[in-house]
mmCIF file of C-alpha atoms in Angstrom:
data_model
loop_
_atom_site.group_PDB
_atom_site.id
_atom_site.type_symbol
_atom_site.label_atom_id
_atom_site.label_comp_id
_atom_site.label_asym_id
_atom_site.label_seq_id
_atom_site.Cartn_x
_atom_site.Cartn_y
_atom_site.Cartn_z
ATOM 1 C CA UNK A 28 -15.434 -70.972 8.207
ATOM 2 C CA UNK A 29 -16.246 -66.918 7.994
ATOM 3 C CA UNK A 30 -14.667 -66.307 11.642
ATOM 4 C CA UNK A 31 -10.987 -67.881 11.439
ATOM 5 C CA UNK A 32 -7.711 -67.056 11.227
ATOM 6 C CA UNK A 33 -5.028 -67.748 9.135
ATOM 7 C CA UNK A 34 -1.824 -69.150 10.769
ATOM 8 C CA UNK A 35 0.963 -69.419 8.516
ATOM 9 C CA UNK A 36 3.907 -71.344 9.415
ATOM 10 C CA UNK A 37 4.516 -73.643 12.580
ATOM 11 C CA UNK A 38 3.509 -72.023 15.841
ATOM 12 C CA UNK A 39 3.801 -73.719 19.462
ATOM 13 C CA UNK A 40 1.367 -71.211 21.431
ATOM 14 C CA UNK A 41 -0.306 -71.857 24.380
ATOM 15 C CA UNK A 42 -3.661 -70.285 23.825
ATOM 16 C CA UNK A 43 -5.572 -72.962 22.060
ATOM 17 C CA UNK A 44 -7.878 -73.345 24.430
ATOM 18 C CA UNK A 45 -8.672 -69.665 24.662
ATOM 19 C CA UNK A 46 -8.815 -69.420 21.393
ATOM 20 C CA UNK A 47 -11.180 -72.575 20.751
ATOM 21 C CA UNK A 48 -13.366 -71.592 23.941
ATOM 22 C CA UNK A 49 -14.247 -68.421 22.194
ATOM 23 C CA UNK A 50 -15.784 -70.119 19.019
ATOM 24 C CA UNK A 51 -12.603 -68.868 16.656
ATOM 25 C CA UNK A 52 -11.355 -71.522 13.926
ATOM 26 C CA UNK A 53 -8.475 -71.637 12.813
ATOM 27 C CA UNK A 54 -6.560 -72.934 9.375
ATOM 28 C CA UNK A 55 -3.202 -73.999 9.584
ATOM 29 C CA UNK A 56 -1.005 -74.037 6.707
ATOM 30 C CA UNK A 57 2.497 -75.781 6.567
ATOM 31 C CA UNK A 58 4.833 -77.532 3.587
ATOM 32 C CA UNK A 59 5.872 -79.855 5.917
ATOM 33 C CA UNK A 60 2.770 -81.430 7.674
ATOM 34 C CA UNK A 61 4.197 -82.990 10.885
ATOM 35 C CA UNK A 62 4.578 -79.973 12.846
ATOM 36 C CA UNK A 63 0.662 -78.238 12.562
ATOM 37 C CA UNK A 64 -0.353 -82.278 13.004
ATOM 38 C CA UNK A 65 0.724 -82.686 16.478
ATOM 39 C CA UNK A 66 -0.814 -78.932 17.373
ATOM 40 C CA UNK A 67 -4.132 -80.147 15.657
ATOM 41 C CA UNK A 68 -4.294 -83.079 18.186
ATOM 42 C CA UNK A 69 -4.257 -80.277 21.347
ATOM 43 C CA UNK A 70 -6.614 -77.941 19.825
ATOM 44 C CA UNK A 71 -9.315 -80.340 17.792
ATOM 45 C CA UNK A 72 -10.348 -77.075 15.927
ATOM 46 C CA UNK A 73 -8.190 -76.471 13.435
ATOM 47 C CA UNK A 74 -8.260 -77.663 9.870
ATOM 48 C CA UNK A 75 -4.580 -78.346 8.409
ATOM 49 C CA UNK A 76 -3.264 -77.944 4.713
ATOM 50 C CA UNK A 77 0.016 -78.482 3.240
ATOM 51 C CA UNK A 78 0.771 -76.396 0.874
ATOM 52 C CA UNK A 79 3.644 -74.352 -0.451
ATOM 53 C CA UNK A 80 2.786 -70.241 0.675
ATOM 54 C CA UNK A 81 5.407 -69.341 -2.553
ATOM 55 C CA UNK A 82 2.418 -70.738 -4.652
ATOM 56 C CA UNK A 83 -0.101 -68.156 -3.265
ATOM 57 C CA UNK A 84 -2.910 -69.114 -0.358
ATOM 58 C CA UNK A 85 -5.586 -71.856 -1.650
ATOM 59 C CA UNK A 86 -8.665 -69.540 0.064
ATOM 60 C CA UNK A 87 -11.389 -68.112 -0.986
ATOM 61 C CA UNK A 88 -12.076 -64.370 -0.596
ATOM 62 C CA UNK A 89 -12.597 -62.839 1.781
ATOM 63 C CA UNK A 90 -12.526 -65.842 4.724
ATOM 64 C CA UNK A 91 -10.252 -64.712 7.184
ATOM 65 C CA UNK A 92 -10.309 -61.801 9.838
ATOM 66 C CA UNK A 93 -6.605 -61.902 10.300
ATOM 67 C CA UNK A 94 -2.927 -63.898 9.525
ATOM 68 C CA UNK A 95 -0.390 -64.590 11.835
ATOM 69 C CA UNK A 96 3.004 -66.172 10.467
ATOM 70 C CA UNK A 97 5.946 -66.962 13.044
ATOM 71 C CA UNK A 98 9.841 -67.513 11.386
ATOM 72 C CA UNK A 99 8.294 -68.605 7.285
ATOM 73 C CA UNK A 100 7.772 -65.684 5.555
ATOM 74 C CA UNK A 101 11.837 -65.783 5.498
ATOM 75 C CA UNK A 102 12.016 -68.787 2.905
ATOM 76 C CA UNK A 103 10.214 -66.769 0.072
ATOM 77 C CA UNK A 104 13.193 -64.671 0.277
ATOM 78 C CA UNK A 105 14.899 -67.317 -1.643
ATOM 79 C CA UNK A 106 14.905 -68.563 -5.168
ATOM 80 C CA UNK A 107 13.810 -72.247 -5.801
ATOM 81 C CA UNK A 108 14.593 -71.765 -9.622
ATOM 82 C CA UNK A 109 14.775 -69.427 -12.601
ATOM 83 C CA UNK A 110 10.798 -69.775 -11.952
ATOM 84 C CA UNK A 111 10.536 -69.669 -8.880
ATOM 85 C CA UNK A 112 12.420 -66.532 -7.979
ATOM 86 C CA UNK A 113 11.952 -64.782 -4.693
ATOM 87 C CA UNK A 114 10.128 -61.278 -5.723
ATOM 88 C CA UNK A 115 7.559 -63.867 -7.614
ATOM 89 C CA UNK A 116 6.773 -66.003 -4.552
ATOM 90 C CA UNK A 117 6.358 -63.096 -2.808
ATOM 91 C CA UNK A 118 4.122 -61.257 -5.223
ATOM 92 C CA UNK A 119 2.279 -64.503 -4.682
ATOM 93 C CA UNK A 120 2.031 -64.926 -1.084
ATOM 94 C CA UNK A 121 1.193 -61.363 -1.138
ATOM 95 C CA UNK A 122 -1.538 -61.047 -3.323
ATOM 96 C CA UNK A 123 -3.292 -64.201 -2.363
ATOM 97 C CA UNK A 124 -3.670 -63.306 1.275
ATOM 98 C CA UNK A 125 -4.519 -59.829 0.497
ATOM 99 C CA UNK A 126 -7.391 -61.234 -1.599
ATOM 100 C CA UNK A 127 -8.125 -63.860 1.137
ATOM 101 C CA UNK A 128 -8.778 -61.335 4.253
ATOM 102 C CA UNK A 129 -11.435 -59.201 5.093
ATOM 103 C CA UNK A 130 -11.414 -55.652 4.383
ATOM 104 C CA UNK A 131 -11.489 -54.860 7.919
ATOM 105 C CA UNK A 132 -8.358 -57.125 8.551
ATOM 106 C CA UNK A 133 -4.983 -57.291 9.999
ATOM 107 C CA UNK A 134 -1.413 -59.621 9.783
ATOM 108 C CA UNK A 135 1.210 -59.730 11.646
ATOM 109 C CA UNK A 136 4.335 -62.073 10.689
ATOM 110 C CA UNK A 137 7.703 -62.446 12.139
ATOM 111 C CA UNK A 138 10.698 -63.618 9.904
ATOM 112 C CA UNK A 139 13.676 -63.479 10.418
ATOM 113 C CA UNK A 140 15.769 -61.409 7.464
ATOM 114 C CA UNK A 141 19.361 -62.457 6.448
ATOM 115 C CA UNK A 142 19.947 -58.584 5.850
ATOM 116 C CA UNK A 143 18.216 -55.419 5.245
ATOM 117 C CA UNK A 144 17.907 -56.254 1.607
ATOM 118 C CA UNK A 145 15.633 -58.969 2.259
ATOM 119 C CA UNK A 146 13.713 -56.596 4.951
ATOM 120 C CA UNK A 147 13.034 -54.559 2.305
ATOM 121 C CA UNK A 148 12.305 -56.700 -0.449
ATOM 122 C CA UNK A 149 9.341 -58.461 2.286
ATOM 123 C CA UNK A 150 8.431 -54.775 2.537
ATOM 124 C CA UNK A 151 8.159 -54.294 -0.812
ATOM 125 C CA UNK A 152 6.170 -56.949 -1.966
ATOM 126 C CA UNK A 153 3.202 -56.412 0.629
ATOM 127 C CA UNK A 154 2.744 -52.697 -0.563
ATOM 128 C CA UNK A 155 3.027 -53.821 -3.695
ATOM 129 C CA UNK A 156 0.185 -55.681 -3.097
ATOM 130 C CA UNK A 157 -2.495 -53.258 -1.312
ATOM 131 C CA UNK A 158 -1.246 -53.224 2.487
ATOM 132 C CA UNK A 159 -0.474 -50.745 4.616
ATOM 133 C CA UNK A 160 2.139 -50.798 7.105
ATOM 134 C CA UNK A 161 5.757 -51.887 7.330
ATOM 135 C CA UNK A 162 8.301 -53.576 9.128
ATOM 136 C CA UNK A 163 8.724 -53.235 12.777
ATOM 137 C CA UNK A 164 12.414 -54.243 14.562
ATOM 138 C CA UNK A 165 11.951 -54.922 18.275
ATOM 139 C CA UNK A 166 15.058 -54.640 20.221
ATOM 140 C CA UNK A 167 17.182 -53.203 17.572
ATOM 141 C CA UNK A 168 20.304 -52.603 19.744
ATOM 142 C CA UNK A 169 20.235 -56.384 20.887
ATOM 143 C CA UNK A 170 21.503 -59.402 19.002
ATOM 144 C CA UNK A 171 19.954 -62.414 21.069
ATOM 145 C CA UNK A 172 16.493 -60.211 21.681
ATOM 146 C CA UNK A 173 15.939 -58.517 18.381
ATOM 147 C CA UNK A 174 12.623 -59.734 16.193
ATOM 148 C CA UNK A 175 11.102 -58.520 13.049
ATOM 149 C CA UNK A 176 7.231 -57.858 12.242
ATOM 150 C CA UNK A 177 5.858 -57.497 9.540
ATOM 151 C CA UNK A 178 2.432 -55.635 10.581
ATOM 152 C CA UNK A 179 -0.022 -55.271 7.811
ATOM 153 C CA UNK A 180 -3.687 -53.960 7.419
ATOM 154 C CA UNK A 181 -6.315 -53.806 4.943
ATOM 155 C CA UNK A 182 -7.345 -49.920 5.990
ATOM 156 C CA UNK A 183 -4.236 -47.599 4.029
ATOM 157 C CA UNK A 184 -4.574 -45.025 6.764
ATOM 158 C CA UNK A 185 -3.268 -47.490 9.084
ATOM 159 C CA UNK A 186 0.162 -46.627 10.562
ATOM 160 C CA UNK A 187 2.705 -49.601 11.921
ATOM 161 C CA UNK A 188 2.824 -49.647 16.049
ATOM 162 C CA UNK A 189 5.614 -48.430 17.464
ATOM 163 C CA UNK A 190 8.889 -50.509 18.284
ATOM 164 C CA UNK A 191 9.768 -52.052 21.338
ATOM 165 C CA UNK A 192 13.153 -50.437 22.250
ATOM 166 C CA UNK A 193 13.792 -52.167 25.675
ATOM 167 C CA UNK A 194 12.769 -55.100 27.415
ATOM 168 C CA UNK A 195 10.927 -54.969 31.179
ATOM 169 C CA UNK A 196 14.226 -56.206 32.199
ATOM 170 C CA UNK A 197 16.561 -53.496 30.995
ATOM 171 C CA UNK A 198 13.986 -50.725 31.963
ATOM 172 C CA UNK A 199 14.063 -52.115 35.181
ATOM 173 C CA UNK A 200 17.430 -52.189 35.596
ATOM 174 C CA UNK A 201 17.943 -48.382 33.831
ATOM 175 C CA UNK A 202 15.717 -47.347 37.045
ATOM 176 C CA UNK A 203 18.036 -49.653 39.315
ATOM 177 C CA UNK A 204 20.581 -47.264 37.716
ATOM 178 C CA UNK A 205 19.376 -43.789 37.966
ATOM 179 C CA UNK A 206 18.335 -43.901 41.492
ATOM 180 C CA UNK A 207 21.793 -45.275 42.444
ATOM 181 C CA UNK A 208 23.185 -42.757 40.682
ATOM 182 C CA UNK A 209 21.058 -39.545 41.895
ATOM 183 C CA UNK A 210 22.200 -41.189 45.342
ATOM 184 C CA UNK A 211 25.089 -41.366 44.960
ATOM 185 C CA UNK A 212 25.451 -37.734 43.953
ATOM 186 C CA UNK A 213 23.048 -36.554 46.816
ATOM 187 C CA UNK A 214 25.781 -38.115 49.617
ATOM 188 C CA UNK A 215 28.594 -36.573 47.653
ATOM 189 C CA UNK A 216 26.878 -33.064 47.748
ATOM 190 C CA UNK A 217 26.035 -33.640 52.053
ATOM 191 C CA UNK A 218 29.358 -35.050 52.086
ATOM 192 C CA UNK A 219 31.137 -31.770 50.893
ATOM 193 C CA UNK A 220 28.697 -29.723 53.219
ATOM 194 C CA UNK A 221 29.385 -31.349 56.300
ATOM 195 C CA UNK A 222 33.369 -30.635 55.400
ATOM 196 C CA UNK A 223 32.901 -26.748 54.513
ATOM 197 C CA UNK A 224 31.091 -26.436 57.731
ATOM 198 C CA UNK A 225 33.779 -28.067 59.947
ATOM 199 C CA UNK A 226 36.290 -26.232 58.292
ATOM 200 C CA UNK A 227 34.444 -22.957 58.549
ATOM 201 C CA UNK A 228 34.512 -23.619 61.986
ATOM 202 C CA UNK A 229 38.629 -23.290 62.244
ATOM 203 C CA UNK A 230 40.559 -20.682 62.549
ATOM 204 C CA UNK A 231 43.353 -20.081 60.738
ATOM 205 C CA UNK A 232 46.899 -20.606 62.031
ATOM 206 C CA UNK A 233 48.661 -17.119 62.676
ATOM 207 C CA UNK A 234 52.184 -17.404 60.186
ATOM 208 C CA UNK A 235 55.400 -17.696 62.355
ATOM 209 C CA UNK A 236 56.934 -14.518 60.924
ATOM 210 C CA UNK A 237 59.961 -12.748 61.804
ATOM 211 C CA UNK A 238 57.754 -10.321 64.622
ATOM 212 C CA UNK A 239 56.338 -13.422 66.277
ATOM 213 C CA UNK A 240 59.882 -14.705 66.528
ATOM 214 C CA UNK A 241 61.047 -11.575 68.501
ATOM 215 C CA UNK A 242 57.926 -11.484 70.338
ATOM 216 C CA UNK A 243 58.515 -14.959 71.675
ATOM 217 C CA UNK A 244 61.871 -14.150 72.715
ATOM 218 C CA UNK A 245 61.075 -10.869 74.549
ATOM 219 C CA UNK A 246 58.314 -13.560 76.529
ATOM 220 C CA UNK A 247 60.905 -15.817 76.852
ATOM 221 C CA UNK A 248 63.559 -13.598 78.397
ATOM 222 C CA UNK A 249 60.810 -12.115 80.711
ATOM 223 C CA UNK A 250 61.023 -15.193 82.376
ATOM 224 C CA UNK A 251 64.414 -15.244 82.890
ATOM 225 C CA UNK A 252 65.260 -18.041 80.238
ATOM 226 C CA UNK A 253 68.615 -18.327 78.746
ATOM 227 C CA UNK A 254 67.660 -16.440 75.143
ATOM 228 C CA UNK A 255 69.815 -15.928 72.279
ATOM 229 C CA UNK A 256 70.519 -12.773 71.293
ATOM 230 C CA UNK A 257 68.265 -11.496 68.060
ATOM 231 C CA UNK A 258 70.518 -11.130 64.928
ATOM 232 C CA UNK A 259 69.240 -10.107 60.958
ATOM 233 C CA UNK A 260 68.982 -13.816 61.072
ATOM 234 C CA UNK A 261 66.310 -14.459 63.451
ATOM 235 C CA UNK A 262 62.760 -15.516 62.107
ATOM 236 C CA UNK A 263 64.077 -15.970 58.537
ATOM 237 C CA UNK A 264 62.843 -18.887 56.761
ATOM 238 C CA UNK A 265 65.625 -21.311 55.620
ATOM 239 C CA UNK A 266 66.475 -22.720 52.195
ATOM 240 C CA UNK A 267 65.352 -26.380 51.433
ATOM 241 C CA UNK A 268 68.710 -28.236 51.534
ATOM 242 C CA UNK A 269 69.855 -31.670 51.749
#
């Protein structure tokens, strides 16, 4: 089998049939055997083997044009005993499936890392052996949507993708945001135009001084109105007082 892929760990895709249509094979590899079992049935293409991935890959060289791995590489993060420690399982994995891909291949596995220590340590090991690449955090702001990749290649000028930073959703609803916002400003700004215009419009109201006051009175007594008389008193503005 010179055209498969390696698939490391139990995955629940639904592109079998894509994947079989287009001539591919694929090897599954699991320690616990009922879960690629059931996935064999659906596909009828690939070949399953049970086998601990802490021991190293059971392949010859050079057989596979690429690995995929979803939520196993975690458990060779942990030691099974004084022999079986976790940077030696690694080392393992590591060199085994660097020895078992093409030169012109790639891998990409998710895990799922207790901390950054064990990030690292995953890191580590795969340069260690000959790959190029690194660790790549989707989602790093998110708790519930955050996912770690491990993207590898055989070529050491290759450089990791990029992260994800948000999802369609949150993108979607950022835009949602910044057009209700802009909006929102644009009504204030017509808003406060319309006022300075109506109250450019209005004239001011001429202050009831002490010569309007007379003035009024002189009118007043013109007519013939009972007036009273003006005093140093009239038109002057009185204290506030209770």
């Amino acid at each position: 089998d010179d055209d498969g892929s390696n698939d490391d760990g139990s995955d629940d895709d639904d592109d079998d049939d894509e994947k079989s249509s287009a001539g591919s094979e694929e090897e599954m590899m699991d320690e616990s055997f009922a879960p690629p079992r059931k996935r064999a049935r659906r596909t009828k293409t690939a070949e399953l083997v049970q086998h601990d991935m802490g021991l190293g890959l059971p392949f010859k060289d050079g057989t596979f044009d690429g690995a995929i791995s979803v939520s196993a590489l975690q458990w060779l993060c942990y030691d099974n005993s004084s022999k079986q420690s976790a940077p030696k399982r690694l080392a393992r994995f590591f060199g085994s499936l660097y020895r078992c891909l093409k030169r012109t291949s790639r891998a990409a596995l998710q895990f799922y890392p207790q901390d950054d220590q064990q990030s690292a340590l995953v890191a580590a090991a795969a340069a260690r052996a000959g790959f190029a690449g690194g660790v790549v955090v989707d989602f790093p702001n998110s708790a519930r949507a955050r996912k770690h990749y491990l993207c590898l290649s055989m070529d050491r000028a290759y450089h990791k993708p990029s992260p994800k930073l948000k999802d369609d959703d949150q993108v979607v609803a950022d835009q949602h945001h910044q057009r209700d916002k802009s909006h929102v400003t644009v009504a204030a700004k017509q808003r406060g135009e319309r006022h300075h215009k109506a109250c450019k419009g209005k004239k001011k109201k001429k202050k009831k001084d002490r010569d309007w006051v007379i003035a009024k009175k002189e009118f007043q007594r013109a007519e013939g109105r009972d007036v009273r008389p003006d005093t140093k008193f009239s038109g002057r503005k009185r204290k506030d007082r209770f």
